Amino acid sequence: MPSLSALATLLAFSDVILGSPVDVQKRKPFSLGQVERKKFVKHGPTQMAKDLRKHGVAVPEAISIAAAAGPNGSAPAVPGDQYDSLYLTPVTVGSSTLQLDFDTGSSDLWVFSSLQASSQLTGHDYYKVDASKKVAGATWKISYGDGSGASGTVYADKVVVGGVTATSQAVEAATSVSAAFQRDTDTDGLLGLAFSSLNTIKPTPSKTWFDTIKGNLPSPIFAVTLKYHAAGTYDFGFIDKSKYTGDITYVNVDNSDGFWGFTATGYAVGTGAEVKTSIPAIGDTGTTLLYLPTAIVKAYYAKVSGAKLDSTNAGGWVFPCSATLPDFTATIGGAKQVVPGKYINYAPLETGSTTCFGGIQVNDGLPFSIFGDIFLKSKYVVHELSATPRLGFAQQ
Ligand SMILES: Cc1noc(C)c1CN(C)Cc1cc2n(n1)CCN(c1cc(N)ncn1)C2
């Protein structure tokens, strides 16, 4: 077994020793300016593993183990309230540690900041901006599906998640946030994990944190393990077999609109037969519920005693909190993904109410279905940001 230093030497001359055939174009002499990459901290074994793989050389176990222990990271996803309305993860931004909502349905890393009126900051941790890090002329403004939103200016600063550091990440410092965010004193901002094409910074969009650091991971992946009324994890750069059962089923992603898009091919309610139908959808950790076509939602609540659509008072499908809810199954990549019925009771309409709001609601007005937290919290979901992006689903 060659030593790590021997492998380092090997790799230092890998282009020569491995003799990878090089197709040298006949061209005029030219020189390429070297620009040092400052964006992240390198990890030797990870780089070795990548270089060996690039040249088709089997990666020795010692390197694989060292790489797996490399700059990959794991961070907790803690429910923001007793109903799993959202999940929060600690992130170091500059010199502040903030609780951010990791959102695979958007692509801005924005934070409450010292630029806001102090009245907006009550109950929040916030980013203390450093004028020397301001990105001149850059602004941002984001609006979400529920009408909430925020806007502000941009700073280039250190952002650390689960021990993985981006040394100069675009940090979107809020100058103003909507009332919903002001009221939600648990959330100090969002960290977007959709595709960078959705980033709202003007005049030049920036990369998401994951896009910034993915090249320094053993693999360009992150895995989402949200849990029912419990803390889960966001893992970066590795797959943790202890977090799922059975196999991971992969599907190709359509990211043409910047989302983690996929198509489910059928559904079932409870023990009923599968109904084969195409369900265009996105995975979205920033959305609380599971939004589906009206026909599917009606078929589901037809099996719930006392369920009704109360658009006026409740804004959706409700049922007696005592109701027994059937499981919901979506077929994705040929695999049956089951959501336990009890996960589909989101919350009482208000504290003490005996009427509960459904975790499955209609996707009216949306161009696709949204597989939000109600679906995700029974799954282990691998997000692979490779040349052809993929999603992998497994049962927790
Ligand atoms: C939500 C929520 N529910 O109960 C509480 C508390 C909250 C958080 N609170 C009200 C404030 C808030 C509003 C939003 N968020 N947080 C997260 C981003 N939002 C998204 C993301 C996305 N991918 N898709 C749609 N909207 C809207």
Coordinates of C-alpha atoms and ligand atoms in Angstrom, one line a residue:
M1 CA 0.0 0.0 0.0
P2 CA 1.8 3.2 -1.1
S3 CA 2.1 5.9 1.6
L4 CA 0.1 9.1 1.4
S5 CA 3.4 11.0 0.6
A6 CA 4.2 8.6 -2.2
L7 CA 0.7 9.1 -3.6
A8 CA 1.2 12.8 -3.3
T9 CA 4.4 12.6 -5.3
L10 CA 2.6 10.3 -7.8
L11 CA -0.2 12.8 -8.3
A12 CA 2.2 15.8 -8.5
F13 CA 3.4 14.3 -11.8
S14 CA 0.3 12.4 -12.6
D15 CA -0.1 13.9 -16.1
V16 CA 3.4 12.5 -16.9
I17 CA 3.5 9.2 -15.1
L18 CA -0.1 8.2 -15.9
G19 CA 0.6 9.2 -19.5
S20 CA -2.9 10.3 -20.2
P21 CA -3.1 10.8 -23.9
V22 CA -3.0 14.5 -24.6
D23 CA -4.5 15.8 -27.8
V24 CA -2.1 18.7 -28.4
Q25 CA -3.7 21.1 -31.0
K26 CA -1.1 22.7 -33.3
R27 CA -1.4 26.4 -32.3
K28 CA 0.5 29.6 -31.8
P29 CA 2.5 29.8 -28.4
F30 CA 0.3 31.4 -25.7
S31 CA 0.4 31.9 -22.0
L32 CA -2.5 31.6 -19.5
G33 CA -2.5 33.9 -16.5
Q34 CA -2.7 32.0 -13.2
V35 CA -5.4 33.2 -10.9
E36 CA -5.2 31.9 -7.3
R37 CA -8.6 30.5 -6.2
K38 CA -9.4 32.1 -2.8
K39 CA -12.9 30.8 -2.4
F40 CA -12.3 27.7 -0.2
V41 CA -9.9 25.7 1.8
K42 CA -8.4 22.7 0.0
H43 CA -8.2 19.2 1.4
G44 CA -5.3 17.1 0.3
P45 CA -6.9 13.6 0.4
T46 CA -10.0 14.9 -1.3
Q47 CA -7.9 16.4 -4.1
M48 CA -5.9 13.2 -4.4
A49 CA -9.1 11.1 -4.7
K50 CA -10.4 13.5 -7.3
D51 CA -7.2 13.4 -9.3
L52 CA -6.9 9.7 -9.2
R53 CA -10.5 9.2 -10.3
K54 CA -9.9 11.8 -13.1
H55 CA -7.1 9.6 -14.4
G56 CA -9.0 6.3 -14.0
V57 CA -6.8 5.1 -11.1
A58 CA -8.4 3.1 -8.3
V59 CA -8.5 5.3 -5.2
P60 CA -6.7 3.4 -2.3
E61 CA -8.9 2.8 0.7
A62 CA -6.6 5.0 2.8
I63 CA -7.3 8.0 0.5
S64 CA -11.0 7.3 0.3
I65 CA -11.3 7.1 4.1
A66 CA -9.2 10.3 4.5
A67 CA -11.3 12.0 1.8
A68 CA -14.5 11.0 3.4
A69 CA -13.2 12.6 6.6
G70 CA -12.3 15.7 4.6
P71 CA -14.1 19.0 4.2
N72 CA -17.5 17.4 4.0
G73 CA -19.8 18.4 6.7
S74 CA -23.0 17.7 8.6
A75 CA -25.2 20.3 10.1
P76 CA -28.5 19.8 12.1
A77 CA -31.9 20.7 10.8
V78 CA -34.0 21.6 13.8
P79 CA -37.8 22.2 13.6
G80 CA -38.6 25.9 14.0
D81 CA -41.8 25.1 15.8
Q82 CA -43.9 22.2 17.1
Y83 CA -45.5 21.6 13.7
D84 CA -42.3 21.4 11.6
S85 CA -43.4 24.5 9.8
L86 CA -39.7 25.0 8.9
Y87 CA -36.3 23.7 9.9
L88 CA -33.3 25.8 11.1
T89 CA -29.6 25.2 10.8
P90 CA -26.8 27.2 12.6
V91 CA -24.5 29.0 10.1
T92 CA -21.4 31.2 10.8
V93 CA -21.6 34.3 8.7
G94 CA -18.6 36.6 9.2
S95 CA -18.3 36.6 13.0
S96 CA -22.0 35.9 13.7
T97 CA -23.7 32.5 14.2
L98 CA -27.2 32.7 12.8
Q99 CA -30.1 30.2 12.5
L100 CA -31.0 29.9 8.8
D101 CA -33.7 28.1 6.9
F102 CA -32.0 25.9 4.3
D103 CA -34.2 26.2 1.2
T104 CA -33.9 23.8 -1.8
G105 CA -36.6 26.0 -3.5
S106 CA -34.6 29.2 -3.7
S107 CA -31.0 30.4 -4.3
D108 CA -30.3 33.4 -2.1
L109 CA -28.3 33.4 1.1
W110 CA -29.8 36.3 2.9
V111 CA -29.6 37.3 6.5
F112 CA -31.1 39.7 9.0
S113 CA -28.4 42.5 9.3
S114 CA -27.3 45.6 11.2
L115 CA -28.5 47.6 8.1
Q116 CA -32.1 47.1 9.2
A117 CA -34.1 49.4 11.4
S118 CA -33.6 48.2 15.0
S119 CA -37.4 47.6 15.3
Q120 CA -37.1 44.8 12.7
L121 CA -34.3 43.1 14.6
T122 CA -36.2 42.4 17.9
G123 CA -35.7 38.8 18.9
H124 CA -33.3 38.1 16.0
D125 CA -29.6 37.3 15.7
Y126 CA -28.2 39.3 12.8
Y127 CA -25.1 39.8 10.6
K128 CA -23.0 42.8 11.6
V129 CA -21.9 44.2 8.2
D130 CA -18.3 45.1 7.6
A131 CA -18.2 48.1 5.2
S132 CA -14.8 46.8 3.9
K133 CA -16.5 43.7 2.6
K134 CA -19.4 45.4 0.7
V135 CA -19.9 44.4 -2.9
A136 CA -20.2 47.7 -4.7
G137 CA -23.4 48.3 -6.6
A138 CA -24.9 44.9 -5.8
T139 CA -28.5 44.6 -4.5
W140 CA -31.0 41.9 -4.1
K141 CA -34.8 41.4 -3.7
I142 CA -36.6 38.1 -3.2
S143 CA -40.3 37.2 -2.9
Y144 CA -41.7 33.8 -1.9
G145 CA -44.8 31.9 -2.8
D146 CA -46.6 32.9 0.4
G147 CA -46.1 36.7 -0.3
S148 CA -43.2 37.1 2.2
G149 CA -39.9 38.6 1.1
A150 CA -36.8 40.6 1.8
S151 CA -34.3 42.9 0.1
G152 CA -30.9 44.5 0.7
T153 CA -27.3 44.8 -0.3
V154 CA -24.4 42.4 -0.7
Y155 CA -21.2 41.6 1.2
A156 CA -18.4 39.0 0.5
D157 CA -17.7 37.2 3.7
K158 CA -16.8 33.8 5.3
V159 CA -19.7 31.4 5.6
V160 CA -19.2 28.1 7.5
V161 CA -21.8 25.2 7.5
G162 CA -21.0 22.0 9.3
G163 CA -17.3 22.8 9.3
V164 CA -17.2 23.5 5.5
T165 CA -15.9 27.0 4.8
A166 CA -16.5 29.3 1.9
T167 CA -14.0 32.1 2.5
S168 CA -15.7 34.7 0.3
Q169 CA -19.4 33.9 -0.2
A170 CA -22.0 36.4 -1.4
V171 CA -23.9 37.3 1.8
E172 CA -27.1 39.2 1.1
A173 CA -27.6 41.6 4.0
A174 CA -31.2 42.6 4.5
T175 CA -32.1 46.3 4.7
S176 CA -35.8 45.3 4.9
V177 CA -37.8 42.1 5.5
S178 CA -41.6 41.5 5.3
A179 CA -43.8 41.3 8.4
A180 CA -43.9 37.5 8.3
F181 CA -40.2 37.3 8.7
Q182 CA -40.1 40.0 11.4
R183 CA -42.7 38.0 13.4
D184 CA -40.8 34.7 12.9
T185 CA -38.1 35.4 15.4
D186 CA -36.6 31.9 15.0
T187 CA -35.5 32.6 11.4
D188 CA -32.4 34.8 11.0
G189 CA -32.5 34.3 7.2
L190 CA -32.3 31.7 4.4
L191 CA -29.6 29.7 2.8
G192 CA -30.7 28.8 -0.8
L193 CA -29.8 25.3 -2.1
A194 CA -31.6 25.5 -5.5
F195 CA -29.6 26.3 -8.7
S196 CA -27.6 29.5 -8.8
S197 CA -29.6 30.6 -11.9
L198 CA -32.4 31.7 -9.5
N199 CA -30.1 34.0 -7.5
T200 CA -31.7 37.5 -7.4
I201 CA -28.5 39.6 -6.9
K202 CA -28.3 42.4 -9.5
P203 CA -26.5 43.4 -11.7
T204 CA -24.6 40.0 -11.5
P205 CA -26.2 36.9 -9.9
S206 CA -23.9 35.1 -7.4
K207 CA -23.4 31.4 -6.6
T208 CA -25.2 29.6 -3.8
W209 CA -23.0 28.5 -0.9
F210 CA -23.2 24.9 -2.1
D211 CA -22.2 25.9 -5.7
T212 CA -19.2 27.8 -4.1
I213 CA -17.9 24.9 -2.1
K214 CA -19.0 21.8 -4.1
G215 CA -15.7 21.5 -5.9
N216 CA -13.9 21.0 -2.6
L217 CA -16.1 18.1 -1.5
P218 CA -15.4 14.4 -2.1
S219 CA -18.6 14.4 -4.2
P220 CA -20.7 17.3 -5.4
I221 CA -23.7 16.2 -3.4
F222 CA -25.8 17.1 -0.3
A223 CA -28.2 14.8 1.5
V224 CA -31.3 16.1 3.3
T225 CA -32.7 14.2 6.3
L226 CA -35.6 16.2 7.7
K227 CA -37.5 14.4 10.5
Y228 CA -41.0 14.4 12.0
H229 CA -41.0 16.6 15.1
A230 CA -37.3 15.9 15.6
A231 CA -33.9 17.2 14.5
G232 CA -32.5 15.9 11.2
T233 CA -29.4 16.8 9.2
Y234 CA -28.0 18.4 6.1
D235 CA -24.9 16.4 5.0
F236 CA -22.5 17.8 2.5
G237 CA -20.2 15.7 0.3
F238 CA -21.0 12.2 1.4
I239 CA -23.8 9.6 1.7
D240 CA -24.5 8.2 5.2
K241 CA -25.8 4.7 5.0
S242 CA -27.0 4.8 8.6
K243 CA -29.6 7.4 7.7
Y244 CA -31.7 5.3 5.3
T245 CA -33.1 1.8 4.7
G246 CA -33.3 -0.1 1.4
D247 CA -31.9 1.4 -1.8
I248 CA -31.6 5.0 -3.0
T249 CA -33.6 5.5 -6.2
Y250 CA -32.2 8.1 -8.5
V251 CA -34.0 10.3 -11.1
N252 CA -32.6 12.9 -13.4
V253 CA -33.4 16.5 -12.6
D254 CA -34.8 19.1 -14.9
N255 CA -33.2 22.3 -13.6
S256 CA -34.2 24.4 -16.6
D257 CA -36.3 26.7 -14.2
G258 CA -33.6 26.6 -11.5
F259 CA -35.5 24.1 -9.2
W260 CA -34.8 20.5 -8.3
G261 CA -37.5 19.3 -10.8
F262 CA -38.6 15.7 -11.3
T263 CA -41.7 13.8 -12.4
A264 CA -43.6 11.4 -10.3
T265 CA -45.4 8.7 -12.3
G266 CA -48.3 7.8 -10.0
Y267 CA -49.8 7.8 -6.6
A268 CA -51.9 5.8 -4.2
V269 CA -54.1 6.6 -1.2
G270 CA -53.8 4.3 1.7
T271 CA -53.9 0.6 0.6
G272 CA -55.6 1.6 -2.6
A273 CA -54.3 0.6 -6.1
E274 CA -51.7 2.8 -7.7
V275 CA -53.1 5.4 -10.1
K276 CA -50.6 6.0 -12.9
T277 CA -50.4 9.6 -13.9
S278 CA -47.6 12.1 -14.6
I279 CA -46.9 14.5 -11.7
P280 CA -44.4 17.2 -12.6
A281 CA -42.9 18.4 -9.3
I282 CA -40.0 20.0 -7.4
G283 CA -38.4 19.1 -4.1
D284 CA -38.5 22.1 -1.8
T285 CA -37.3 22.1 1.9
G286 CA -38.5 25.7 2.2
T287 CA -42.1 24.8 1.6
T288 CA -43.9 23.3 4.6
L289 CA -46.6 21.2 2.9
L290 CA -47.1 18.8 0.0
Y291 CA -49.0 20.6 -2.9
L292 CA -50.6 18.3 -5.5
P293 CA -53.1 18.5 -8.3
T294 CA -56.7 19.0 -7.2
A295 CA -57.9 15.6 -8.4
I296 CA -55.3 13.8 -6.3
V297 CA -56.0 15.9 -3.3
K298 CA -59.8 15.2 -3.6
A299 CA -59.0 11.4 -3.9
Y300 CA -56.9 11.6 -0.8
Y301 CA -59.4 13.4 1.4
A302 CA -62.3 11.3 0.2
K303 CA -60.7 8.7 2.5
V304 CA -60.7 11.0 5.5
S305 CA -63.8 11.0 7.6
G306 CA -65.1 14.6 8.1
A307 CA -62.6 16.2 5.7
K308 CA -63.7 19.3 3.8
L309 CA -62.3 22.0 1.6
D310 CA -62.7 25.2 3.7
S311 CA -61.2 27.9 1.4
T312 CA -62.9 30.8 3.2
N313 CA -62.0 30.2 6.9
A314 CA -59.0 27.9 6.7
G315 CA -57.6 28.4 3.2
G316 CA -57.5 24.8 2.3
W317 CA -58.5 21.2 3.2
V318 CA -59.3 20.6 6.9
F319 CA -60.5 17.6 9.0
P320 CA -61.2 16.7 12.6
C321 CA -57.9 16.4 14.5
S322 CA -59.1 13.0 15.7
A323 CA -59.3 11.7 12.1
T324 CA -57.3 8.6 11.1
L325 CA -55.3 9.6 8.0
P326 CA -54.4 7.2 5.3
D327 CA -50.8 6.9 4.0
F328 CA -50.0 8.7 0.7
T329 CA -47.7 7.0 -1.8
A330 CA -45.9 8.7 -4.8
T331 CA -44.1 6.6 -7.4
I332 CA -40.7 8.2 -8.2
G333 CA -38.2 6.5 -10.4
G334 CA -40.2 3.4 -10.2
A335 CA -40.0 3.3 -6.4
K336 CA -43.0 3.7 -4.1
Q337 CA -42.3 6.5 -1.7
V338 CA -44.8 6.3 1.2
V339 CA -45.7 9.2 3.5
P340 CA -47.2 7.9 6.8
G341 CA -50.7 9.2 7.4
K342 CA -49.9 10.8 10.7
Y343 CA -47.4 13.0 8.9
I344 CA -50.2 14.5 6.9
N345 CA -51.9 16.1 9.9
Y346 CA -50.0 19.5 9.8
A347 CA -51.5 21.4 12.7
P348 CA -54.7 22.6 14.5
L349 CA -56.1 25.7 12.8
E350 CA -55.2 27.5 16.0
T351 CA -54.0 26.5 19.4
G352 CA -56.7 24.3 21.0
S353 CA -58.8 23.9 17.9
T354 CA -60.2 20.4 17.2
T355 CA -60.0 21.1 13.4
C356 CA -56.7 20.4 11.8
F357 CA -55.1 21.7 8.6
G358 CA -54.1 19.1 6.0
G359 CA -50.5 18.5 5.1
I360 CA -51.6 17.8 1.5
Q361 CA -53.1 20.8 -0.3
V362 CA -53.9 21.8 -3.9
N363 CA -51.2 23.2 -6.2
D364 CA -53.6 25.7 -7.8
G365 CA -51.7 28.5 -9.5
L366 CA -48.5 26.6 -9.5
P367 CA -46.8 25.2 -12.7
F368 CA -45.9 22.0 -10.8
S369 CA -46.5 20.1 -7.6
I370 CA -44.3 20.9 -4.6
F371 CA -42.9 18.0 -2.5
G372 CA -42.2 20.1 0.7
D373 CA -41.4 19.1 4.2
I374 CA -44.6 16.9 4.8
F375 CA -43.2 14.6 2.1
L376 CA -39.5 15.1 2.8
K377 CA -39.5 14.3 6.5
S378 CA -39.9 10.5 5.9
K379 CA -37.1 10.5 3.3
Y380 CA -33.4 10.6 2.8
V381 CA -32.9 12.8 -0.3
V382 CA -29.6 13.0 -2.1
H383 CA -29.1 16.2 -4.3
E384 CA -26.4 15.6 -6.8
L385 CA -25.1 18.7 -8.5
S386 CA -23.2 16.8 -11.3
A387 CA -23.2 17.6 -15.1
T388 CA -26.6 15.9 -15.2
P389 CA -28.1 16.8 -11.8
R390 CA -30.0 14.0 -10.0
L391 CA -32.2 13.4 -7.0
G392 CA -31.9 10.2 -5.0
F393 CA -34.8 9.1 -2.7
A394 CA -34.6 6.5 0.1
Q395 CA -36.8 5.7 3.0
Q396 CA -35.6 6.8 6.4
Ligands
LIG1 C1 -43.2 29.2 6.3 C2 -43.6 29.3 7.8 N1 -44.7 28.6 8.3 O1 -44.8 28.9 9.6 C3 -43.7 29.8 9.9 C4 -43.4 30.3 11.3 C5 -43.0 30.0 8.8 C6 -41.8 30.9 8.6 N2 -42.2 32.3 8.5 C7 -43.6 32.6 8.4 C8 -41.5 33.1 7.6 C9 -41.2 32.5 6.3 C10 -41.9 32.6 5.1 C11 -41.2 31.9 4.2 N3 -40.2 31.3 4.8 N4 -40.2 31.7 6.1 C12 -39.2 30.5 4.2 C13 -39.1 30.9 2.7 N5 -40.4 30.9 2.2 C14 -40.7 30.0 1.1 C15 -39.7 29.2 0.6 C16 -40.0 28.4 -0.4 N6 -39.0 27.6 -1.0 N7 -41.2 28.2 -0.9 C17 -42.2 29.0 -0.3 N8 -42.0 29.9 0.7 C18 -41.5 31.7 2.7

